[in-house]
XYZ file of C-alpha atoms in Angstrom:
468
model
C 30.982 30.874 25.382
C 28.750 32.287 28.049
C 28.328 30.326 31.270
C 24.685 31.254 31.597
C 22.582 28.129 31.857
C 19.557 28.153 29.558
C 16.238 27.267 31.110
C 14.938 23.785 30.592
C 12.393 23.333 27.819
C 8.737 23.395 28.904
C 7.599 20.361 30.875
C 5.044 19.497 28.212
C 7.840 18.686 25.754
C 9.663 16.383 28.195
C 7.463 13.510 29.351
C 8.784 11.418 32.222
C 11.296 8.793 31.115
C 9.107 5.985 32.401
C 6.118 7.042 30.315
C 5.345 5.407 26.994
C 5.976 7.499 23.852
C 2.895 9.525 22.957
C 0.890 8.658 19.896
C 1.488 10.907 16.862
C -0.634 14.039 17.351
C -3.455 14.788 14.948
C -2.982 17.454 12.319
C -3.844 20.735 14.035
C -3.768 23.140 11.089
C -2.387 26.637 10.595
C -3.145 27.878 14.127
C -1.212 25.038 15.706
C 1.800 25.545 13.423
C 1.777 29.294 14.089
C 1.715 28.652 17.824
C 4.671 26.276 17.564
C 6.671 28.834 15.558
C 6.142 31.470 18.233
C 7.015 28.991 20.990
C 10.191 27.940 19.196
C 11.260 31.582 18.765
C 10.804 32.068 22.512
C 12.818 28.907 23.199
C 15.758 30.066 21.104
C 15.728 33.429 22.844
C 16.052 31.638 26.186
C 18.733 29.251 24.854
C 21.017 32.261 24.307
C 23.295 30.370 21.906
C 26.286 32.307 20.599
C 26.570 33.405 16.983
C 29.217 30.716 16.394
C 27.013 28.003 17.894
C 24.115 29.039 15.669
C 26.503 29.127 12.686
C 27.529 25.528 13.498
C 23.863 24.472 13.309
C 23.495 26.209 9.950
C 26.667 24.649 8.526
C 25.544 21.214 9.646
C 22.055 21.583 8.152
C 23.322 23.025 4.853
C 25.884 20.289 4.308
C 23.564 17.519 5.526
C 21.339 18.446 2.581
C 24.321 18.487 0.209
C 25.887 15.126 1.066
C 24.034 11.992 -0.066
C 26.369 9.258 1.197
C 25.892 8.056 4.760
C 29.658 8.074 5.542
C 29.703 11.779 4.602
C 26.961 12.457 7.156
C 28.936 10.556 9.789
C 32.031 12.648 9.011
C 30.014 15.881 9.027
C 28.545 15.108 12.462
C 31.991 14.840 14.109
C 33.908 17.421 12.041
C 31.587 20.381 12.714
C 32.397 20.394 16.486
C 36.071 19.794 15.723
C 36.477 22.623 13.190
C 34.244 25.220 14.851
C 34.923 24.483 18.541
C 38.125 22.367 18.534
C 36.019 19.620 20.162
C 37.087 16.086 19.304
C 34.049 13.816 18.874
C 33.128 10.240 18.067
C 29.860 8.942 16.676
C 28.553 5.452 17.458
C 25.516 4.023 15.657
C 23.650 0.769 16.235
C 24.041 -1.962 13.616
C 21.465 -4.683 12.772
C 22.897 -6.928 15.505
C 22.262 -4.234 18.150
C 25.956 -3.410 18.638
C 27.225 0.177 18.799
C 29.678 0.625 15.922
C 32.052 3.583 15.682
C 31.352 5.672 12.565
C 34.326 8.077 12.367
C 35.653 7.739 8.797
C 39.444 8.138 8.529
C 39.847 9.455 12.079
C 41.943 7.975 14.891
C 40.155 6.296 17.792
C 39.719 8.251 20.994
C 37.658 6.136 23.351
C 39.590 3.667 25.482
C 36.271 2.188 26.617
C 33.672 2.472 23.818
C 30.042 2.790 24.943
C 27.845 -0.280 25.067
C 24.188 -0.681 24.138
C 23.024 -0.520 27.758
C 24.621 2.945 28.077
C 22.055 4.359 25.646
C 19.339 4.412 28.268
C 21.399 6.487 30.718
C 20.868 9.875 29.056
C 23.655 12.484 28.696
C 26.398 11.811 31.249
C 30.125 12.245 31.971
C 32.265 9.109 32.060
C 36.071 8.847 32.070
C 36.392 12.493 31.047
C 34.028 12.006 28.102
C 30.637 13.610 27.656
C 28.342 10.928 26.250
C 25.101 12.023 24.594
C 22.472 9.618 23.210
C 21.641 10.404 19.578
C 17.883 10.290 19.210
C 15.820 9.821 16.073
C 12.146 10.410 15.409
C 9.601 8.111 16.987
C 7.670 7.847 13.708
C 8.725 5.059 11.325
C 11.247 3.667 13.798
C 10.131 0.128 12.884
C 11.272 0.761 9.292
C 14.902 1.442 10.233
C 17.558 -1.191 9.402
C 18.025 -1.857 13.140
C 15.934 -1.699 16.309
C 16.529 1.545 18.257
C 16.647 1.640 22.041
C 13.469 3.627 22.557
C 14.150 6.409 20.086
C 17.936 6.264 20.479
C 19.970 5.405 17.363
C 23.451 5.736 18.817
C 25.732 7.915 20.913
C 27.970 10.944 20.430
C 31.098 10.937 22.590
C 32.854 14.296 23.166
C 36.409 14.715 24.439
C 36.559 18.185 26.078
C 39.975 19.538 27.048
C 38.349 21.723 29.735
C 35.255 21.176 31.897
C 32.005 21.844 30.084
C 29.577 24.414 31.441
C 25.891 23.580 31.750
C 25.302 25.858 28.766
C 27.908 23.942 26.726
C 26.326 20.612 27.631
C 22.885 21.857 26.709
C 24.163 23.097 23.342
C 25.856 19.793 22.455
C 22.713 17.878 23.456
C 20.741 20.025 21.001
C 23.417 19.419 18.375
C 23.234 15.635 18.962
C 19.453 15.820 18.529
C 19.901 17.454 15.134
C 22.407 14.796 14.141
C 19.902 12.131 15.205
C 17.044 13.516 13.132
C 19.216 13.800 10.026
C 20.592 10.312 10.624
C 17.093 8.885 11.076
C 15.883 10.417 7.810
C 18.975 9.246 5.911
C 18.723 5.671 7.220
C 15.015 5.585 6.431
C 15.667 6.913 2.918
C 18.311 4.249 2.314
C 16.001 1.528 3.637
C 13.194 2.718 1.362
C 15.511 2.717 -1.648
C 16.564 -0.840 -0.841
C 12.898 -1.771 -0.507
C 12.073 -0.246 -3.894
C 15.019 -2.028 -5.550
C 13.843 -5.318 -4.043
C 10.267 -4.785 -5.249
C 11.443 -3.998 -8.777
C 13.664 -7.071 -8.788
C 10.788 -9.159 -7.431
C 8.475 -7.945 -10.191
C 11.065 -8.882 -12.815
C 11.286 -12.347 -11.255
C 7.496 -12.639 -11.222
C 7.366 -11.690 -14.892
C 9.972 -14.322 -15.718
C 8.791 -17.104 -13.424
C 5.018 -16.543 -13.280
C 3.666 -14.463 -16.156
C 5.678 -16.116 -18.957
C 4.964 -19.718 -17.778
C 1.308 -18.710 -17.439
C 1.241 -18.236 -21.224
C 2.253 -21.895 -21.584
C -0.892 -22.891 -19.700
C -2.951 -21.302 -22.468
C -1.302 -23.672 -24.957
C -2.054 -26.643 -22.688
C -5.691 -25.547 -22.439
C -5.986 -25.395 -26.217
C -4.510 -28.878 -26.494
C -6.930 -30.176 -23.869
C -9.831 -28.555 -25.713
C -8.753 -30.382 -28.881
C -8.794 -33.726 -27.103
C -12.255 -33.061 -25.656
C -13.504 -32.231 -29.151
C -11.927 -35.470 -30.442
C -13.802 -37.377 -27.744
C -17.054 -35.812 -28.951
C -16.270 -36.712 -32.536
C -15.558 -40.310 -31.479
C -18.915 -40.435 -29.745
C -20.626 -39.196 -32.901
C -18.769 -41.771 -34.997
C -19.793 -44.647 -32.740
C -23.449 -43.651 -32.943
C -23.371 -42.734 -36.672
C -26.087 -43.900 -39.027
C -28.864 -43.416 -36.535
C -28.539 -46.973 -35.218
C -27.466 -47.291 -31.604
C -25.853 -50.562 -30.568
C -27.599 -52.577 -27.926
C -26.439 -54.169 -24.730
C -23.023 -53.352 -23.184
C -21.902 -51.363 -26.231
C -24.876 -49.015 -25.922
C -24.191 -48.482 -22.224
C -20.519 -47.740 -22.943
C -21.459 -45.139 -25.564
C -23.972 -43.593 -23.184
C -21.319 -43.369 -20.466
C -18.877 -41.906 -22.986
C -21.421 -39.241 -23.912
C -22.058 -38.388 -20.276
C -18.329 -38.115 -19.506
C -17.777 -35.997 -22.596
C -20.503 -33.520 -21.646
C -19.337 -33.220 -18.017
C -15.690 -32.939 -19.044
C -16.500 -30.234 -21.581
C -18.593 -28.378 -18.997
C -15.877 -28.490 -16.338
C -13.201 -27.570 -18.871
C -15.089 -24.426 -19.872
C -15.635 -23.457 -16.253
C -11.968 -23.964 -15.366
C -10.817 -22.158 -18.510
C -13.100 -19.201 -17.766
C -11.626 -18.890 -14.264
C -8.114 -19.293 -15.654
C -8.657 -16.424 -18.095
C -9.956 -14.146 -15.348
C -7.189 -15.083 -12.920
C -4.601 -14.519 -15.640
C -6.137 -11.146 -16.451
C -6.008 -10.086 -12.798
C -2.516 -11.470 -12.254
C -1.037 -9.799 -15.317
C -2.854 -6.523 -14.553
C -1.904 -6.223 -10.882
C 1.715 -7.289 -11.464
C 2.206 -4.921 -14.378
C 5.783 -3.623 -14.335
C 4.707 -0.009 -14.806
C 2.778 -0.004 -11.498
C 5.971 -0.710 -9.595
C 8.147 1.616 -11.670
C 5.777 4.558 -11.191
C 4.681 3.780 -7.617
C 0.962 3.870 -8.470
C -1.545 2.140 -10.735
C -0.810 2.900 -14.378
C -3.788 2.522 -16.698
C -3.637 0.807 -20.079
C -6.871 2.034 -21.590
C -8.702 0.796 -24.652
C -12.167 1.436 -25.999
C -14.458 -1.411 -24.938
C -18.076 -2.481 -24.813
C -18.332 -2.523 -21.022
C -21.167 -5.037 -20.947
C -19.448 -7.633 -23.139
C -15.861 -7.132 -21.965
C -16.442 -6.605 -18.239
C -19.948 -7.165 -16.894
C -20.915 -10.446 -18.598
C -17.576 -12.246 -17.936
C -17.500 -11.207 -14.277
C -21.129 -12.060 -13.634
C -20.673 -15.501 -15.208
C -17.587 -16.002 -13.069
C -19.585 -15.363 -9.877
C -22.878 -16.940 -10.989
C -22.230 -20.410 -9.575
C -21.118 -19.019 -6.185
C -24.230 -16.855 -5.964
C -26.614 -19.585 -7.065
C -25.092 -22.043 -4.585
C -26.359 -19.683 -1.850
C -29.831 -19.555 -3.376
C -29.286 -16.086 -4.865
C -30.932 -15.388 -8.217
C -28.740 -13.509 -10.691
C -29.656 -11.375 -13.673
C -28.372 -8.562 -15.884
C -30.662 -5.569 -16.425
C -30.025 -3.290 -19.374
C -32.137 -0.302 -20.305
C -33.086 0.151 -23.978
C -30.160 1.273 -26.176
C -27.687 0.363 -23.414
C -26.594 -2.999 -24.809
C -23.423 -1.551 -26.314
C -22.279 1.263 -24.039
C -18.644 1.989 -24.812
C -16.018 3.486 -22.545
C -12.256 3.923 -22.526
C -10.971 1.769 -19.679
C -8.279 -0.541 -18.404
C -10.056 -3.888 -18.830
C -8.112 -5.707 -16.116
C -8.510 -3.074 -13.428
C -12.167 -2.260 -14.151
C -12.922 -5.993 -14.168
C -11.457 -6.173 -10.678
C -13.604 -3.217 -9.630
C -16.728 -5.145 -10.581
C -15.290 -8.352 -9.101
C -14.957 -6.583 -5.732
C -18.602 -5.520 -5.829
C -19.737 -9.022 -6.790
C -17.533 -10.587 -4.110
C -19.315 -8.399 -1.553
C -22.627 -9.500 -3.060
C -21.717 -13.138 -2.391
C -21.023 -12.315 1.266
C -23.721 -9.776 2.101
C -26.803 -10.512 -0.003
C -29.711 -11.300 2.318
C -33.428 -11.940 1.814
C -35.576 -8.941 0.991
C -36.984 -7.527 4.248
C -40.374 -9.180 4.809
C -39.794 -11.839 2.123
C -37.529 -14.802 1.378
C -36.252 -13.715 -2.021
C -32.505 -13.237 -2.467
C -31.266 -11.641 -5.654
C -28.375 -9.802 -7.306
C -29.082 -7.549 -10.269
C -26.260 -6.134 -12.345
C -27.596 -3.056 -14.101
C -26.020 -1.158 -16.979
C -27.244 2.141 -18.343
C -26.070 5.253 -20.105
C -26.460 8.465 -18.072
C -26.784 11.649 -20.100
C -24.753 14.612 -18.839
C -23.269 12.485 -16.041
C -20.039 14.513 -16.146
C -21.469 17.811 -17.331
C -23.483 19.025 -20.336
C -22.849 16.759 -23.309
C -20.620 14.435 -21.256
C -22.464 11.122 -20.765
C -21.378 8.310 -18.511
C -21.766 4.544 -18.281
C -23.262 3.441 -14.970
C -22.648 -0.102 -13.747
C -24.615 -0.992 -10.625
C -24.680 -4.079 -8.427
C -27.973 -4.288 -6.521
C -28.288 -6.806 -3.695
C -31.349 -7.613 -1.638
C -31.209 -7.228 2.125
C -31.425 -4.636 4.908
C -30.138 -1.173 4.073
C -26.634 -0.175 5.124
C -26.573 1.802 8.376
C -26.795 5.555 7.894
C -23.768 5.885 10.197
C -21.721 3.619 7.915
C -22.743 5.156 4.585
C -20.307 8.128 4.560
C -17.354 5.808 5.246
C -18.052 2.899 2.876
C -15.258 3.711 0.420
C -12.664 4.711 3.006
C -9.563 2.505 3.467
C -9.777 -0.255 6.089
C -13.412 0.533 6.909
C -15.776 -2.348 7.665
C -19.464 -1.730 8.181
C -21.539 -2.782 11.153
C -23.450 -5.292 8.963
C -20.504 -7.601 8.230
C -21.996 -10.307 10.509
C -18.714 -12.148 10.941
C -17.961 -12.336 7.202
C -14.237 -12.260 6.424
C -12.897 -9.030 4.954
C -10.098 -6.491 5.169
C -11.944 -3.257 4.423
C -9.813 -2.747 1.299
C -12.230 -3.799 -1.459
C -14.413 -0.702 -1.737
C -11.421 1.587 -1.288
C -9.789 -0.177 -4.259
C -13.013 0.364 -6.223
C -12.906 4.099 -5.549
C -9.173 4.366 -6.271
C -9.406 2.705 -9.702
C -12.584 4.493 -10.757
C -11.068 7.833 -9.705
C -8.055 7.102 -11.924
C -10.481 6.643 -14.827
C -12.024 10.044 -14.114
C -15.220 8.422 -12.861
C -17.276 8.311 -9.663
C -18.439 5.679 -7.200
C -21.450 5.661 -4.932
C -23.982 3.847 -2.808
C -27.772 4.106 -2.762
C -30.318 2.496 -0.460
C -33.053 1.266 -2.821
C -36.340 -0.473 -2.229
C -35.603 -3.964 -0.983
C -31.834 -3.656 -0.840
C -28.597 -1.825 -1.561
C -26.975 -0.595 -4.756
C -23.254 0.039 -5.211
C -22.314 1.623 -8.509
C -19.584 3.262 -10.524
C -19.778 5.750 -13.371
C -17.207 5.970 -16.171
C -17.044 8.651 -18.862
C -18.356 7.583 -22.279
C -15.968 8.511 -25.051
C -18.404 7.971 -27.920
C -21.934 9.259 -28.553
C -24.937 7.040 -28.022
C -25.845 4.723 -30.890
C -29.196 5.146 -32.583
């Protein structure tokens, strides 16, 4: 090996140790990547590594891609210096308790005094004839690792040189330890993600067994309750049969029975309607295929969008809207009563539910008046997706001031909340969900400022021609 000391990397790549880690840089594009390639070529020219040192890097990278098991990566990290440079090495990695654990499979111990966690902050240093080098990972995703790093440090590589190391040698082994750290970080993160996915799949199976299946039993209980309510109504009719109502206490009891029967039937239907919608959402969102595929998986069927989606959702939200003094109505253009689309009923219902939930929160009086209203409009749009490709447009119009022009381009972006939220609770996820599901259906979403208020809409392709 040459004794020439390579120059230190540029100052811009080595922030002071007491500075906080920089935030991830924004994507800079092709020019930035090209510049970094040229800079890295210049760096390697200055490093002046020998052909054997470069070959060691290549062997490590090639085999790191070949081996899947973590113990194989541990062995690779210490055997490359041993086989190519006759350099005995040990690798220590943090465990979930924060202790440095030696990871040399089937190799005898070398260190009489193994490094401790507090040594990780010292940087590369000689101690007891050993050259100790912190093994650093990537700053990104460090919180997802199975343990908490010390800064970006995952562990330590301990070398046992038989002769003093030159500055060039030390610099090379520090670069080698960095490459070990990046591969180790990626492997640990991959293993953690696989464990996470296995847990999610197991959780979904448990949900199916312990939530979805028992939920079907509730439907039976609702049917039994409905039968008893009907029996109560029949008893009422029997007691007042013949057209002659009893007088006195008996008449009052029958009147009270009739009142209780009507209220009970009314509340039962309201609760059952909400139960059906909640069950639909629960069974749709927790569908096994979503978790197996890692994205929403549609189960489409041809539906009348007004009857299967719009009417049930509007009735579900009607009482909440009317409690706030908001008038509700459905507007359908002529020949739009039975617009049919191919859609996933559960997911499209949740799309409309998100728009109506926003209507509950953000409907305001018409500017210059006191009227508050929500109109759900359905129409068929000819050539919505090209010549001869009509679409079904479902629009939720709410009265109130128009959305800010600055907010409009960002309404359907994830985590965005407009300037007109006025303290209303929200996460900024609802409209992004709307766009995501409609996009999966091959449709479009949008917003329009209309006279007296705001209109949010979605368009879905119509699979059948218009009815005469």
